[in-house]
XYZ file of C-alpha atoms in Angstrom:
713
model
C -33.364 -5.848 100.199
C -29.265 -6.659 99.056
C -26.908 -7.575 96.937
C -24.698 -9.670 95.989
C -22.152 -11.344 93.406
C -23.919 -13.078 92.239
C -22.893 -17.361 90.653
C -23.108 -17.234 87.205
C -24.444 -20.364 85.503
C -25.019 -20.466 82.378
C -22.874 -17.901 79.500
C -25.892 -16.627 78.139
C -28.164 -14.606 79.988
C -31.160 -15.688 79.686
C -30.737 -18.954 80.330
C -28.871 -18.275 83.439
C -31.790 -16.020 84.913
C -34.147 -19.138 84.623
C -31.854 -20.491 87.204
C -30.794 -17.462 89.376
C -35.065 -17.463 90.177
C -35.375 -21.437 90.542
C -32.174 -21.684 91.128
C -33.167 -26.066 92.029
C -33.740 -26.035 88.145
C -29.620 -27.072 87.573
C -29.808 -30.406 88.150
C -32.618 -31.687 86.233
C -30.798 -33.527 83.379
C -32.194 -31.709 80.467
C -31.882 -31.371 76.727
C -30.787 -28.837 74.564
C -30.304 -28.759 70.961
C -27.082 -27.091 70.854
C -24.625 -25.907 66.936
C -21.784 -26.756 67.445
C -18.630 -26.160 63.936
C -16.181 -29.127 63.611
C -13.051 -29.276 65.123
C -9.632 -29.201 62.668
C -7.158 -26.799 61.555
C -6.744 -28.936 57.847
C -9.050 -31.113 55.788
C -7.257 -33.866 57.346
C -8.807 -33.135 60.755
C -11.409 -32.129 60.083
C -12.954 -35.542 57.992
C -11.367 -37.825 61.606
C -13.674 -35.628 62.697
C -16.894 -35.177 61.643
C -16.592 -39.499 61.120
C -15.987 -39.109 65.542
C -19.469 -37.408 64.905
C -21.007 -39.336 63.381
C -19.838 -42.517 65.447
C -21.346 -40.201 68.399
C -24.943 -39.932 66.754
C -24.855 -44.151 65.653
C -23.640 -45.055 69.277
C -24.107 -42.990 71.577
C -27.391 -42.605 74.045
C -26.070 -38.698 74.846
C -26.360 -37.580 71.846
C -28.927 -37.356 69.755
C -29.585 -35.350 65.635
C -31.939 -35.661 63.348
C -32.259 -37.745 60.367
C -32.096 -35.714 57.970
C -28.524 -34.036 59.656
C -27.230 -37.421 60.326
C -27.900 -38.020 56.388
C -26.067 -34.370 55.188
C -23.620 -35.655 57.488
C -22.566 -39.369 56.113
C -22.586 -37.214 52.243
C -19.801 -34.546 53.753
C -18.321 -37.645 54.622
C -18.611 -39.217 51.646
C -17.986 -36.765 49.081
C -14.807 -35.611 51.645
C -13.704 -39.566 50.557
C -13.656 -39.757 47.600
C -13.161 -35.841 46.015
C -9.250 -35.618 46.620
C -9.699 -32.388 45.398
C -12.009 -31.223 48.133
C -11.216 -27.593 50.147
C -13.124 -27.925 52.766
C -16.034 -29.784 54.589
C -18.769 -27.584 56.155
C -18.509 -26.815 60.020
C -21.687 -26.357 61.490
C -23.590 -28.659 62.571
C -26.819 -29.174 64.506
C -26.934 -31.745 67.173
C -29.208 -32.384 71.144
C -26.803 -32.991 74.067
C -28.415 -33.290 77.408
C -27.471 -30.320 80.159
C -24.945 -32.773 82.290
C -22.509 -33.109 78.774
C -22.859 -29.103 77.954
C -21.637 -27.187 80.150
C -17.983 -26.667 83.259
C -19.134 -26.403 86.744
C -19.361 -23.076 87.419
C -16.621 -20.655 88.262
C -16.767 -19.427 92.764
C -18.606 -15.942 92.574
C -17.135 -12.804 90.829
C -14.639 -15.810 88.189
C -14.913 -15.513 84.674
C -18.351 -17.375 84.063
C -17.796 -20.831 82.763
C -17.518 -22.259 79.346
C -18.922 -24.878 77.386
C -17.245 -28.164 78.021
C -15.627 -29.539 74.091
C -12.857 -31.453 75.723
C -14.511 -34.501 75.235
C -15.896 -33.832 71.365
C -14.996 -33.294 67.934
C -16.690 -30.114 67.848
C -16.665 -26.583 70.129
C -20.093 -25.628 71.239
C -21.001 -22.033 69.957
C -25.024 -21.838 70.474
C -26.939 -23.683 73.868
C -30.914 -24.016 73.957
C -33.232 -23.303 76.698
C -34.497 -26.578 77.821
C -36.997 -28.437 76.094
C -39.108 -30.447 77.778
C -40.869 -33.452 76.690
C -37.647 -35.102 74.533
C -36.100 -36.963 77.265
C -37.475 -39.495 76.273
C -37.613 -39.445 72.044
C -35.148 -42.744 70.664
C -33.757 -41.437 67.159
C -33.909 -45.011 65.771
C -33.054 -47.514 63.345
C -32.071 -43.282 60.822
C -32.291 -43.475 57.082
C -29.748 -41.474 54.781
C -32.314 -41.574 51.607
C -35.100 -40.130 54.845
C -34.904 -35.737 53.316
C -35.701 -37.649 49.540
C -38.666 -38.076 51.054
C -40.272 -35.084 49.954
C -38.910 -35.112 46.395
C -42.432 -35.585 44.457
C -43.993 -32.541 43.349
C -47.756 -31.990 42.080
C -47.613 -33.485 38.221
C -44.081 -34.623 38.370
C -43.726 -31.217 37.471
C -40.172 -29.310 36.763
C -40.300 -26.260 39.898
C -39.222 -22.439 39.295
C -39.743 -21.542 42.254
C -40.537 -22.947 45.009
C -41.993 -20.967 48.850
C -41.173 -21.862 52.131
C -42.787 -20.756 55.262
C -40.825 -20.913 58.921
C -45.087 -19.799 61.691
C -46.841 -20.503 63.582
C -50.487 -22.465 63.183
C -49.965 -23.207 59.728
C -53.563 -25.489 58.348
C -51.892 -26.637 56.078
C -54.596 -28.812 54.594
C -56.809 -24.838 54.132
C -57.873 -24.586 50.233
C -55.500 -22.192 49.183
C -52.922 -24.626 49.527
C -54.990 -26.390 47.315
C -54.364 -27.003 43.223
C -56.781 -29.210 40.238
C -54.878 -31.605 39.608
C -55.033 -32.328 35.945
C -58.852 -34.015 34.113
C -60.168 -30.154 33.192
C -62.618 -28.499 35.170
C -63.736 -29.361 38.527
C -67.286 -28.090 38.100
C -68.438 -30.225 35.176
C -65.478 -32.909 34.968
C -66.037 -35.677 37.305
C -62.582 -37.506 37.210
C -60.539 -33.864 38.513
C -59.967 -34.137 41.803
C -57.714 -31.385 44.318
C -54.937 -32.091 46.308
C -52.076 -30.099 48.417
C -49.698 -28.173 47.067
C -47.223 -28.974 50.495
C -44.457 -30.631 49.870
C -43.504 -31.458 53.171
C -44.399 -29.592 56.847
C -42.052 -30.143 59.993
C -44.931 -29.237 62.875
C -41.764 -28.612 65.542
C -43.853 -30.178 68.024
C -42.251 -32.064 71.076
C -45.237 -33.973 71.960
C -47.073 -35.884 69.453
C -49.333 -38.501 69.537
C -47.475 -40.794 66.079
C -43.543 -39.723 66.907
C -41.629 -39.831 63.824
C -37.834 -41.501 65.588
C -36.553 -39.846 62.324
C -36.373 -35.926 64.212
C -35.839 -35.710 67.817
C -38.282 -33.731 68.993
C -41.835 -33.021 66.187
C -42.710 -35.167 63.534
C -42.418 -34.810 59.727
C -45.098 -35.051 56.659
C -43.819 -35.599 53.092
C -45.774 -36.529 49.872
C -46.321 -39.237 50.856
C -47.723 -39.037 54.539
C -49.912 -35.638 52.496
C -51.072 -38.028 49.796
C -53.527 -38.799 52.503
C -54.911 -35.625 52.965
C -55.608 -35.251 49.080
C -57.756 -38.777 49.500
C -59.454 -37.570 52.468
C -60.455 -33.297 50.857
C -62.009 -36.249 48.737
C -64.631 -38.117 50.634
C -65.412 -34.876 52.924
C -64.176 -34.494 55.291
C -63.086 -31.029 57.320
C -59.542 -29.169 57.547
C -60.354 -29.475 61.628
C -60.960 -33.747 61.174
C -57.440 -34.050 58.814
C -55.829 -33.090 61.254
C -57.110 -35.150 64.032
C -56.825 -37.761 61.758
C -53.688 -37.016 61.450
C -52.584 -37.314 64.632
C -51.776 -33.145 64.251
C -54.125 -32.025 67.341
C -55.436 -33.363 70.505
C -57.378 -32.668 72.813
C -55.606 -35.080 74.989
C -52.248 -32.359 74.855
C -51.695 -30.022 77.587
C -49.994 -27.662 74.973
C -52.490 -24.733 73.461
C -53.084 -25.640 70.151
C -52.882 -23.031 67.648
C -54.737 -24.559 65.219
C -58.127 -24.606 66.877
C -58.579 -20.904 66.600
C -59.969 -18.824 63.816
C -57.033 -17.003 63.393
C -53.887 -18.366 62.658
C -50.671 -16.873 62.039
C -49.009 -18.935 59.889
C -51.610 -19.773 57.854
C -52.837 -15.797 57.394
C -49.062 -15.290 56.498
C -48.596 -18.050 53.930
C -52.078 -17.364 52.742
C -50.101 -13.602 51.192
C -47.042 -15.464 50.397
C -48.312 -17.729 48.042
C -52.061 -18.789 49.079
C -53.998 -19.165 45.697
C -57.350 -20.111 44.396
C -57.126 -24.423 44.308
C -60.170 -23.971 41.031
C -57.231 -22.057 39.033
C -56.064 -25.723 38.081
C -52.741 -26.569 36.067
C -53.706 -26.499 32.310
C -53.917 -30.010 31.197
C -50.462 -29.943 29.788
C -49.004 -28.336 33.112
C -46.666 -32.076 32.457
C -44.783 -30.025 29.947
C -44.683 -25.738 30.308
C -45.304 -25.538 34.689
C -46.652 -22.310 34.377
C -46.022 -18.704 36.323
C -49.403 -19.368 39.136
C -49.098 -19.174 42.689
C -50.819 -22.138 42.375
C -48.950 -24.327 40.960
C -45.858 -23.085 42.999
C -44.628 -25.978 45.723
C -44.317 -25.363 49.265
C -42.139 -26.128 52.038
C -43.152 -24.582 55.663
C -42.229 -25.462 59.030
C -44.438 -24.788 62.677
C -42.089 -23.988 64.989
C -43.319 -25.340 69.183
C -45.820 -23.459 70.497
C -43.403 -22.820 73.663
C -41.485 -21.077 71.442
C -43.664 -18.711 69.186
C -45.245 -17.512 72.852
C -41.903 -16.568 74.692
C -41.636 -13.771 72.564
C -38.426 -12.742 74.016
C -36.738 -14.620 71.423
C -34.512 -17.281 73.982
C -35.757 -19.948 72.663
C -35.842 -19.181 69.000
C -32.723 -19.803 67.239
C -31.841 -23.569 66.719
C -35.880 -24.141 65.838
C -35.671 -21.685 62.975
C -31.765 -22.727 61.515
C -32.889 -26.429 61.683
C -36.049 -25.742 59.767
C -34.078 -23.221 57.450
C -31.249 -26.330 57.097
C -33.855 -28.685 56.439
C -36.074 -26.194 54.272
C -33.091 -26.100 51.570
C -32.598 -30.068 52.583
C -36.231 -30.905 51.216
C -35.375 -27.723 48.430
C -32.625 -29.083 47.152
C -33.703 -32.939 47.016
C -37.173 -31.997 44.651
C -35.057 -30.116 42.431
C -31.372 -29.941 42.852
C -30.664 -25.480 43.181
C -34.545 -24.599 42.424
C -34.905 -20.990 43.665
C -36.076 -21.036 47.003
C -38.146 -18.075 48.771
C -38.472 -18.724 52.119
C -41.274 -16.133 54.358
C -39.867 -16.337 58.608
C -42.758 -13.081 60.325
C -40.745 -13.210 63.442
C -39.124 -10.761 65.242
C -38.201 -9.343 69.159
C -36.921 -5.667 70.014
C -33.406 -6.619 71.942
C -30.090 -7.103 70.384
C -26.674 -5.977 69.217
C -28.989 -5.260 65.645
C -25.267 -4.890 63.701
C -25.953 -8.021 62.092
C -23.739 -9.756 64.222
C -26.708 -12.366 66.527
C -26.097 -16.169 65.901
C -29.350 -16.173 64.068
C -28.188 -13.104 61.500
C -24.949 -15.283 60.636
C -26.205 -18.225 60.325
C -29.151 -17.116 58.183
C -26.275 -15.892 56.479
C -24.122 -18.690 55.619
C -26.039 -20.842 54.745
C -28.269 -18.527 52.111
C -24.598 -17.539 50.658
C -23.440 -21.149 50.802
C -26.862 -22.924 48.914
C -26.619 -24.055 45.150
C -29.367 -21.816 43.918
C -31.075 -18.213 43.717
C -32.332 -18.081 47.491
C -33.409 -15.159 49.515
C -34.791 -14.840 53.125
C -37.961 -12.361 53.658
C -38.453 -10.679 57.132
C -40.013 -8.208 58.960
C -39.195 -5.486 60.116
C -40.492 -5.574 62.937
C -43.755 -3.472 64.953
C -41.441 -1.558 67.619
C -41.605 2.134 66.674
C -43.985 3.308 68.830
C -43.530 1.158 71.651
C -40.789 3.143 73.637
C -38.840 0.538 73.911
C -35.004 1.985 72.524
C -32.959 4.752 73.826
C -29.917 6.479 72.997
C -27.138 7.592 75.356
C -24.046 9.930 74.056
C -22.928 10.910 76.483
C -19.117 12.650 77.080
C -16.564 11.813 79.827
C -17.110 11.302 83.226
C -20.992 12.141 82.669
C -24.354 10.347 83.124
C -27.874 9.474 82.606
C -30.632 8.082 83.469
C -34.369 6.911 82.358
C -36.959 5.046 83.688
C -38.318 2.178 83.436
C -42.198 1.038 83.809
C -42.646 -2.583 83.970
C -46.558 -3.269 84.636
C -48.751 -5.417 87.088
C -49.328 -9.255 87.032
C -46.771 -9.665 84.987
C -45.752 -13.898 84.543
C -42.730 -13.623 82.555
C -39.274 -12.023 83.072
C -38.083 -8.383 82.065
C -34.800 -7.427 79.901
C -33.341 -4.758 79.162
C -29.806 -5.449 76.897
C -27.596 -2.530 76.513
C -24.803 -2.251 74.140
C -21.640 0.028 74.198
C -21.164 1.105 70.061
C -17.541 1.348 70.730
C -15.285 -2.495 70.615
C -12.774 -1.429 73.829
C -10.658 -3.649 76.240
C -11.616 -6.134 78.570
C -12.965 -2.893 80.959
C -16.229 -1.964 81.011
C -15.896 2.065 79.877
C -20.317 2.509 81.890
C -20.954 1.835 85.055
C -24.835 0.872 85.259
C -27.043 0.330 87.913
C -30.303 -0.380 88.561
C -32.772 0.565 91.701
C -35.873 -0.974 92.381
C -39.098 1.625 92.449
C -38.414 1.168 95.956
C -34.885 2.243 96.124
C -33.285 -0.574 96.563
C -30.038 -0.862 93.710
C -27.912 -3.248 92.418
C -24.640 -2.513 90.255
C -21.844 -3.764 87.596
C -19.794 -2.532 90.785
C -16.858 -4.872 90.791
C -17.942 -6.850 87.849
C -15.581 -8.015 85.213
C -16.722 -10.218 82.077
C -18.829 -13.184 82.452
C -19.875 -12.265 86.273
C -22.979 -10.942 87.750
C -23.992 -8.859 90.345
C -28.336 -10.090 92.242
C -31.107 -7.833 94.496
C -31.998 -10.177 96.478
C -35.272 -10.527 97.751
C -35.656 -13.524 101.162
C -32.928 -14.947 99.736
C -33.909 -14.808 96.222
C -32.973 -13.054 93.566
C -35.447 -10.449 91.549
C -33.148 -8.426 90.238
C -29.881 -8.753 88.406
C -27.169 -6.923 86.098
C -24.902 -9.308 83.905
C -21.928 -8.614 81.935
C -19.872 -9.822 78.699
C -18.354 -9.590 75.243
C -20.589 -11.802 73.085
C -17.550 -13.183 70.230
C -18.095 -12.993 66.844
C -16.621 -14.984 64.900
C -13.836 -16.194 67.644
C -13.512 -12.910 68.064
C -15.096 -10.690 71.460
C -17.793 -8.276 70.266
C -19.506 -5.273 72.223
C -20.114 -4.958 75.408
C -23.081 -5.804 76.630
C -24.733 -5.445 79.844
C -27.993 -7.554 80.269
C -30.646 -6.201 82.975
C -33.345 -8.649 84.548
C -36.397 -7.746 86.143
C -38.252 -10.826 87.657
C -41.414 -11.095 86.949
C -44.214 -9.439 89.113
C -47.022 -11.465 89.039
C -46.867 -13.568 92.870
C -46.404 -17.840 92.390
C -47.196 -20.447 94.665
C -44.109 -21.472 95.022
C -42.138 -20.893 98.354
C -38.591 -20.623 96.234
C -40.099 -17.921 93.822
C -39.964 -14.503 94.321
C -41.832 -11.258 92.601
C -40.279 -8.470 91.480
C -42.215 -4.656 92.332
C -44.032 -3.486 89.649
C -44.421 0.309 88.861
C -40.599 2.700 87.396
C -37.459 0.578 87.755
C -34.412 4.004 87.110
C -31.908 2.519 84.713
C -28.546 5.376 85.339
C -25.441 5.139 82.868
C -22.123 6.423 84.021
C -18.992 7.166 81.738
C -16.139 5.492 83.815
C -14.040 7.778 80.698
C -13.320 10.157 80.153
C -13.468 10.633 76.524
C -16.911 10.167 74.439
C -18.404 6.991 75.240
C -22.372 5.761 72.919
C -24.311 3.074 73.834
C -27.584 2.021 72.874
C -30.412 0.284 74.758
C -32.739 -2.084 73.961
C -36.128 -3.429 76.182
C -36.325 -7.346 75.192
C -40.531 -8.023 73.651
C -42.534 -9.408 76.432
C -45.811 -9.528 75.234
C -48.258 -11.730 74.711
C -48.679 -13.219 70.990
C -52.316 -13.600 69.627
C -54.968 -16.699 70.712
C -52.377 -17.033 73.574
C -53.369 -16.715 77.150
C -51.964 -12.926 78.491
C -49.194 -14.286 80.177
C -46.225 -11.351 79.349
C -46.817 -7.405 80.016
C -44.685 -5.396 77.745
C -42.754 -3.559 79.456
C -41.709 -0.020 78.069
C -39.023 3.121 78.788
C -40.200 6.347 80.480
C -39.227 10.280 80.626
C -40.133 13.289 81.558
C -39.706 14.277 78.270
C -40.069 12.154 76.365
C -44.829 13.583 76.563
C -44.235 16.541 74.376
C -47.635 17.070 72.355
C -48.341 15.835 68.412
C -49.370 18.835 66.407
C -51.200 16.653 64.249
C -53.860 14.026 66.623
C -53.168 16.799 69.410
C -52.252 13.546 72.002
C -49.529 14.666 73.739
C -47.248 11.142 72.704
C -44.315 13.146 71.057
C -40.104 12.132 72.321
C -38.599 15.938 73.421
C -35.177 16.768 72.367
C -33.498 15.776 75.154
C -35.192 12.442 75.380
C -33.012 9.798 75.368
C -35.661 7.323 74.076
C -35.660 6.934 70.060
C -37.193 5.348 67.063
C -34.691 4.962 65.674
C -33.212 1.529 65.723
C -36.370 0.266 66.133
C -35.837 -2.478 63.875
C -36.455 -6.244 64.832
C -33.119 -7.323 66.324
C -32.830 -10.475 63.791
C -32.948 -8.535 60.557
C -29.924 -6.385 60.751
C -27.185 -9.196 58.876
C -26.204 -10.009 55.312
C -28.808 -12.029 53.148
C -32.105 -11.252 54.160
C -34.995 -8.691 52.395
C -36.641 -6.442 55.006
C -40.084 -5.166 54.628
C -41.637 -2.618 57.097
C -45.739 -1.845 56.585
C -47.408 1.207 55.092
C -50.966 2.010 55.367
C -52.958 2.391 51.496
C -54.445 5.735 52.065
C -52.951 8.965 52.212
C -51.830 10.963 55.206
C -51.431 15.452 55.332
C -48.606 15.171 52.235
C -47.525 11.870 52.447
C -48.745 9.039 50.384
C -48.903 5.712 51.149
C -46.988 6.716 54.540
C -45.042 3.744 56.961
C -47.534 2.203 59.433
C -47.713 4.266 62.563
C -45.925 1.302 64.812
C -43.693 0.103 61.847
C -39.421 0.239 63.159
C -37.058 2.348 61.833
C -33.088 1.147 60.404
C -30.175 1.965 62.964
C -28.111 5.427 61.837
C -26.066 4.149 58.992
C -27.346 0.007 58.541
C -28.761 0.760 54.316
C -31.221 -1.588 53.223
C -32.260 -2.035 56.116
C -35.856 -1.885 55.336
C -35.135 -2.637 52.161
C -38.658 -2.350 51.090
C -42.856 -2.018 52.452
C -46.202 -3.733 51.408
C -48.860 -2.684 52.634
C -50.472 -3.992 55.669
C -52.844 -1.607 56.712
C -56.135 -0.894 54.126
C -56.245 2.518 55.401
C -57.035 4.368 58.530
C -60.304 3.345 58.770
C -59.718 -0.376 57.199
C -57.346 -1.694 59.599
C -55.423 -5.086 58.718
C -55.005 -6.710 55.580
C -57.494 -10.204 54.289
C -56.776 -13.044 53.794
C -57.008 -17.171 55.081
C -58.035 -17.354 58.583
C -56.953 -20.821 59.921
C -60.149 -23.291 58.429
C -60.738 -22.654 54.946
C -63.592 -20.578 53.207
C -62.706 -18.671 55.998
C -60.935 -14.863 55.963
C -59.351 -13.083 58.982
C -57.674 -9.426 58.994
C -53.769 -9.121 61.259
C -52.232 -6.134 60.948
C -48.075 -5.569 61.111
C -44.485 -6.307 59.543
C -45.689 -10.004 59.485
C -48.496 -9.377 57.143
C -45.573 -7.042 54.780
C -42.991 -9.049 54.743
C -44.807 -12.087 52.567
C -46.201 -9.618 50.278
C -42.993 -8.998 49.369
C -42.012 -13.411 49.493
C -44.579 -13.155 47.131
C -43.500 -10.859 44.376
C -39.664 -11.999 44.648
C -41.717 -16.015 44.109
C -43.618 -14.655 40.935
C -39.801 -12.450 40.039
C -37.982 -15.499 40.677
C -40.279 -17.712 39.002
C -39.889 -15.887 35.832
C -35.799 -16.696 35.836
C -34.682 -13.892 37.946
C -31.623 -14.091 40.341
C -32.166 -12.474 43.151
C -30.705 -9.475 42.740
C -32.024 -8.500 39.759
C -35.603 -9.156 41.544
C -34.774 -7.056 44.429
C -33.023 -4.256 41.635
C -36.554 -4.971 40.109
C -38.186 -3.449 43.458
C -35.557 -1.358 44.294
C -35.641 0.923 41.127
C -39.070 0.423 39.902
C -41.025 -3.062 37.752
C -41.748 -2.473 34.111
C -44.621 -4.798 35.010
C -45.567 -1.836 37.776
C -46.453 -4.464 40.878
C -43.623 -1.594 43.045
C -43.997 1.907 43.449
C -40.888 3.318 43.230
C -40.937 6.096 46.296
C -38.789 9.741 44.980
C -36.983 10.094 48.624
C -36.114 6.568 50.192
C -36.557 6.193 54.059
C -34.843 4.148 56.579
C -39.012 2.856 57.588
C -40.350 2.419 54.485
C -37.039 1.449 51.932
C -36.931 1.616 48.502
C -40.723 0.870 47.223
C -44.517 -0.448 48.348
C -44.609 -3.760 46.982
C -48.222 -4.022 44.966
C -51.132 -6.036 47.268
C -51.573 -9.140 45.440
C -54.595 -9.461 43.962
C -56.595 -12.422 44.979
C -60.219 -13.320 43.373
C -61.569 -14.545 46.536
C -61.239 -12.017 48.610
C -65.003 -10.368 50.129
C -65.918 -6.881 50.184
C -64.645 -5.005 53.257
C -67.980 -3.948 54.754
C -68.439 -0.003 56.104
C -71.328 1.361 57.754
C -73.084 3.133 56.023
C -73.884 6.937 56.788
């Protein structure tokens, strides 16, 4: 093995690492999702560049844009032309470009990483996704600027008091929990009544679809017109899977992971907790006059993420899909009724990141929520990594050092990453020296690295590990130093150009290069395998000799010692530290010792000094002997158990929807959750903490849930 000063091909180290281990991929002309900011120092130049972007979308084959985005762009230009008093225009836009149009040629080894290529465009690029497979053939033709209005019809023609939206995977949108009895009487004794779906629109973001939707670059959308077909199929007695087959949503011939084939659907379970209801509740005979506050009345909007995005738990493919999903949901909601209260649940997360609100995904979510004219709440889980040993904290005095083990399991088919973030924003010169040593003693260090550089540990002239250095920008300014450590997968592949890394304990050493104190956070990136997916990723974790003290309550040797750098603090979901989001922890509906409703053992802890993250909690476990929360399975009439803060978050989303339907603002609803709801829907904690927040939300009362069964004594 040998260490070399590598050539960095891409600014994002996650994307660059793929090219380090599979260099042949760099020459492929693959498409990427790109987030851009329109150029211009004044309003006139911005409007001019908006028009140029519109012209590129209409006339150039190398730039693609969804119909919803194009319609928004057209309206923005029209409003700017008609409103002489307009002070500014929307600056952030979502497009698709081939890799060859995105990057400049990489610099020589040791030089700063290449900038995004933007001199020929009316915009600057600030985020690029990994290449997306399967979209090079898709043509965006006959763009319909009225496309966003196609979901404006709701059941019964009501003006909704609130809309609930879900961004997730495996959303069984024909499930009976998302249907409602239409006006006409009691379904049991009135043959004129019928069932209809409450889903007003859904975007299935899979890249492979049997019937292409030319209004989007990836996947297909189903608006009310298409979803009405479901109502007819239900009346004909078709079961869920038959409906999906006829709608072209699932196909056994497709190569992707078929999420809706399985008994457990994460998105279905989450959506049931967020807005599921008994369809027999009906809409009422006077539904056209007054809408009820029942969840059965709430229209639903949904976006189903691509399965490959869900499978990649590192989150590197997540940002663009989620931001486009949120933008589309907001456009759809406003097309139903401008400014209607909107609650969006997004039960995803990963473990490594800056955790200071500066992540692109966090900042753009905060911006979209603040810019919308209407009450809007985005609900996120706190994360499940409290005991996963994926976070470490070092506070080093002048010229001091520290080290920690990094255990990487065998037979791991995915790459492993660590992000090390220095607390202080300093000069371009890094205040630390980092070294990464393999189990057999081979080392790669940060020696000689300048910003944008990479040093690579090679085996047979192929990369197996690397150390990167950069300072990601925040609003145009350089942020904190980040050291990015990558280790290749430990499972051998037949590809002759690939070299696997050794499993076992790698060693990470950090050395303070300054005379003053330096503090840092180290986070191992999430790398497990989601439910129902084939086992690929195996979570790596930190290890230390002082990490195995005896727990007095359980007797297990799992407690962290006083001198152990591994910490529970800062284990919070890496996308849950931004503004304008409601973060939810998980609790146990039980008494443990002197604690009533203790936090679930996995529910993550917030960052020190970051208040209200998490803001509140909900029950994610029925009890120590009764794990999980019951909600709908993929198929109508089925119920399954799922645990985690992912099932706690939608319960808070449900309560927020209910409060907004009552006429509260988001601020008023959060105040009620924080200080105690007069209707008794929350339990205010006497001593708020950084795992449960201010209060615990009561469980939804589902009338038709089967009783939990336990062995008889």
